Short mmCIF file of C-alpha atoms in Angstrom, two decimals:
data_model
loop_
_atom_site.label_atom_id
_atom_site.label_comp_id
_atom_site.label_asym_id
_atom_site.label_seq_id
_atom_site.Cartn_x
_atom_site.Cartn_y
_atom_site.Cartn_z
CA MET A 1 38.35 45.89 151.10
CA GLN A 2 39.62 48.43 153.77
CA LYS A 3 39.55 47.20 157.62
CA LEU A 4 38.37 49.74 159.98
CA SER A 5 38.32 50.15 163.81
CA GLY A 6 36.93 46.84 165.51
CA ASN A 7 35.40 44.39 163.26
CA ILE A 8 34.32 46.75 160.59
CA SER A 9 35.13 46.64 157.13
CA VAL A 10 34.53 48.34 154.02
CA LYS A 11 34.41 46.95 150.53
CA VAL A 12 33.82 49.41 147.31
CA LEU A 13 31.95 46.84 144.49
CA PRO A 14 31.62 48.58 140.97
CA SER A 15 27.84 48.23 139.41
CA GLY A 16 27.52 49.91 136.10
CA PRO A 17 28.52 53.38 135.38
CA SER A 18 28.13 54.06 139.15
CA ARG A 19 29.77 52.65 142.42
CA LEU A 20 28.09 50.98 145.27
CA PHE A 21 29.16 51.27 148.72
CA ASN A 22 28.41 48.17 150.65
CA LEU A 23 29.40 47.79 154.46
CA TYR A 24 29.96 44.51 155.90
CA PHE A 25 29.54 44.08 159.44
CA MET A 26 31.97 41.18 160.06
CA GLY A 27 30.75 39.72 163.39
CA GLU A 28 31.74 36.23 164.83
CA GLU A 29 28.14 35.23 164.53
CA ASP A 30 26.03 37.31 161.85
CA GLN A 31 28.43 37.66 158.79
CA GLU A 32 26.11 36.34 156.63
CA LYS A 33 23.06 38.25 157.59
CA ALA A 34 25.17 41.55 157.10
CA GLU A 35 25.82 40.27 153.95
CA SER A 36 22.35 39.79 152.78
CA LYS A 37 21.20 42.74 154.11
CA ALA A 38 23.94 45.02 152.29
CA VAL A 39 23.11 43.15 148.72
CA SER A 40 19.61 43.93 149.56
CA MET A 41 20.23 47.55 151.00
CA PRO A 42 18.69 50.17 148.43
CA THR A 43 21.14 52.87 147.41
CA PRO A 44 19.90 56.56 148.09
CA PRO A 45 19.18 58.06 144.44
CA VAL A 46 21.17 61.48 145.84
CA GLU A 47 24.45 59.28 146.02
CA GLU A 48 23.83 57.49 142.61
CA GLU A 49 23.50 60.98 140.91
CA LYS A 50 26.75 62.50 142.55
CA GLU A 51 28.66 59.21 142.03
CA ALA A 52 27.48 59.36 138.18
CA SER A 53 28.42 62.80 137.75
CA LEU A 54 31.97 62.08 139.72
CA ASN A 55 32.30 59.28 137.23
CA ASP A 56 31.55 61.12 133.98
CA ALA A 57 34.18 64.01 135.04
CA ALA A 58 36.55 61.03 135.57
CA ASN A 59 35.91 59.71 132.26
CA GLU A 60 36.07 63.37 130.58
CA LYS A 61 39.46 64.19 132.44
CA SER A 62 40.66 60.58 131.27
CA LEU A 63 39.64 61.13 127.47
CA VAL A 64 41.56 64.64 127.70
CA PRO A 65 44.84 63.15 127.95
CA VAL A 66 44.06 60.71 125.17
CA SER A 67 43.05 63.36 122.79
CA GLU A 68 46.10 65.79 123.45
CA LYS A 69 48.43 62.75 123.08
CA VAL A 70 47.29 61.99 119.32
CA ALA A 71 50.24 62.70 116.93
CA ASP A 72 49.95 65.91 114.93
CA PRO A 73 52.09 65.09 111.92
CA THR A 74 52.33 68.96 111.29
CA ALA A 75 53.39 69.36 114.66
CA ALA A 76 56.12 67.01 114.37
CA GLU A 77 57.29 68.56 111.18
CA ASN A 78 57.20 71.96 112.70
CA VAL A 79 59.64 70.61 115.61
CA THR A 80 61.89 68.63 113.28
CA GLY A 81 62.12 71.84 110.99
CA GLY A 82 63.07 73.94 114.29
CA SER A 83 65.10 71.82 115.47
CA ASN A 84 67.06 71.90 111.84
CA ASN A 85 66.72 75.63 112.06
CA ARG A 86 68.12 75.94 115.37
CA ASP A 87 71.28 73.34 114.55
CA ALA A 88 71.64 75.88 111.62
CA ILE A 89 71.36 79.09 113.57
CA LEU A 90 73.86 77.45 116.09
CA SER A 91 76.06 76.43 113.02
CA ARG A 92 76.29 79.73 111.40
CA VAL A 93 76.58 81.47 114.87
CA GLU A 94 79.63 79.16 115.58
CA THR A 95 81.21 80.01 112.22
CA GLU A 96 80.89 83.85 112.43
CA LYS A 97 82.35 83.39 115.76
CA ARG A 98 85.36 81.47 114.25
CA TYR A 99 85.25 83.93 111.50
CA ALA A 100 85.31 86.91 114.06
CA LEU A 101 88.53 85.23 115.91
CA ILE A 102 90.25 84.71 113.00
CA LYS A 103 89.77 88.12 111.81
CA ALA A 104 90.92 89.50 115.33
CA TRP A 105 93.89 87.21 114.80
CA VAL A 106 94.73 88.25 111.31
CA GLU A 107 94.66 91.83 112.64
CA ASN A 108 96.66 91.23 115.98
CA GLU A 109 99.41 89.56 113.83
CA LYS A 110 99.23 92.54 111.41
CA ALA A 111 99.64 95.19 113.90
CA LYS A 112 102.68 92.80 115.38
CA VAL A 113 104.11 93.33 111.96
CA GLU A 114 103.69 96.69 111.37
CA ASN A 115 105.12 97.84 114.89
CA LYS A 116 108.10 95.46 114.27
CA ALA A 117 108.75 97.29 110.70
CA HIS A 118 108.14 100.85 112.49
CA LYS A 119 110.69 99.87 115.06
CA LYS A 120 113.15 98.64 112.54
CA LEU A 121 112.80 101.91 110.27
CA SER A 122 112.91 104.15 113.24
CA ALA A 123 116.47 102.41 114.00
CA ILE A 124 117.55 102.93 110.91
CA GLY A 125 116.52 106.50 110.53
CA SER A 126 117.98 106.67 113.89
CA TRP A 127 121.30 105.22 112.50
CA GLU A 128 121.27 107.66 109.39
CA THR A 129 121.13 110.46 111.57
CA THR A 130 123.73 109.58 113.79
CA LYS A 131 125.96 108.98 111.09
CA LYS A 132 124.90 112.16 108.94
CA VAL A 133 125.98 114.38 111.96
CA SER A 134 129.23 112.19 112.59
CA VAL A 135 130.12 112.91 108.78
CA GLU A 136 129.04 116.79 108.77
CA ALA A 137 131.25 117.33 111.91
CA LYS A 138 134.19 115.42 110.27
CA ILE A 139 133.67 117.74 106.86
CA ARG A 140 133.50 120.72 109.24
CA LYS A 141 136.49 119.76 111.26
CA PHE A 142 138.54 118.85 107.70
CA GLU A 143 137.40 122.32 106.25
CA ASP A 144 138.65 124.23 109.38
CA LYS A 145 142.11 122.41 109.01
CA MET A 146 142.04 123.07 105.90
CA GLU A 147 140.96 126.89 106.45
CA ARG A 148 144.06 127.16 108.78
CA LYS A 149 146.06 125.15 106.53
CA LYS A 150 145.07 127.55 103.67
CA ALA A 151 145.90 130.54 106.24
CA GLU A 152 149.22 129.20 107.05
CA TYR A 153 150.12 128.64 103.40
CA ALA A 154 148.86 131.86 102.42
CA GLU A 155 150.49 133.78 105.37
CA LYS A 156 153.74 131.46 104.21
CA MET A 157 153.34 132.66 100.37
CA LYS A 158 153.21 136.32 101.30
CA ASN A 159 156.50 135.89 103.63
CA LYS A 160 158.05 134.32 100.72
CA ALA A 161 156.70 137.01 98.29
CA ALA A 162 158.10 139.53 100.73
CA GLU A 163 161.40 138.01 101.23
CA LEU A 164 161.91 137.61 97.45
CA HIS A 165 160.93 141.45 97.04
CA LYS A 166 163.47 142.20 99.58
CA ALA A 167 165.96 139.88 97.94
CA ALA A 168 165.29 141.66 94.71
CA GLU A 169 165.48 145.00 96.06
CA GLU A 170 168.67 144.25 97.71
CA LYS A 171 169.79 142.92 94.26
CA LYS A 172 168.58 146.23 92.65
CA ALA A 173 170.17 148.09 95.03
CA MET A 174 173.81 146.48 94.63
CA ILE A 175 173.40 146.85 91.24
CA GLU A 176 172.75 150.57 91.80
CA ALA A 177 175.65 151.03 93.68
CA LYS A 178 178.09 149.13 91.61
CA LYS A 179 176.76 151.22 88.69
CA SER A 180 177.58 154.28 90.55
CA GLU A 181 180.85 153.27 91.79
CA GLU A 182 182.12 152.56 87.88
CA CYS A 183 180.36 156.02 86.73
CA LEU A 184 182.57 157.65 89.37
CA LYS A 185 185.31 155.68 88.38
CA VAL A 186 184.78 156.78 84.83
CA GLU A 187 184.41 160.56 86.01
CA GLU A 188 187.87 160.01 87.53
CA THR A 189 189.69 158.60 84.34
CA ALA A 190 188.23 161.36 82.10
CA ALA A 191 189.53 164.25 84.64
CA LYS A 192 192.85 162.46 84.65
CA PHE A 193 192.71 162.19 80.94
CA ARG A 194 191.51 165.97 81.05
CA ALA A 195 194.52 166.80 82.99
CA THR A 196 197.02 164.83 81.29
CA GLY A 197 195.90 165.74 77.78
CA TYR A 198 195.95 162.02 76.91
CA THR A 199 193.21 160.70 74.52
CA PRO A 200 191.57 157.20 75.38
CA LYS A 201 192.44 155.12 72.73
CA LYS A 202 189.77 152.44 72.96
CA PHE A 203 187.14 154.88 72.37
CA LEU A 204 188.99 156.41 68.85
CA GLY A 205 188.97 152.87 67.80
CA CYS A 206 185.32 152.75 67.44
CA PHE A 207 186.05 155.77 65.37
CA SER A 208 188.34 154.49 62.89
CA SER A 209 187.36 153.62 59.49
#
């Protein structure tokens, strides 16, 4: 029951498939008369048809959700299968992502190892080149030194050979001078022998029998 302005109230009473609107004018003196008039008041057929159509539409609307709410096993299975497939796909995606990260880490670590080894090999190559240059410089220095010593030694040997040749020539000259001197003495002695008629005895001894 709903109260209106004043002493008027409206009450909605269901009757069969339609609803009847009965007005009760609640006065201080004629409340019972108003109730008897409201009960005996006939309802217009137009309002009954309108209310019936509204009620049928309401019933149809109320029936639609019930039919929609009926459990469909196939749909439930599809939902379950879809959920499982989604979980499997997510798991596969996570696995592939993890494998991709592991592969990237492996490639990064291998790159680090390669760079480290390359740096060490480059350092060894530089060290070898430096040492070779140093050794070759020492060899050239030693060869230059040996060449100088060889030249000095050769010059020294030449000088010594010249000195020996000079000494030999001097000795030869002395021998030649002594020979000439002795030959001259022999000639002088022979001249004396001729002048005196003296015969050398030593010479005759060679012819004695």
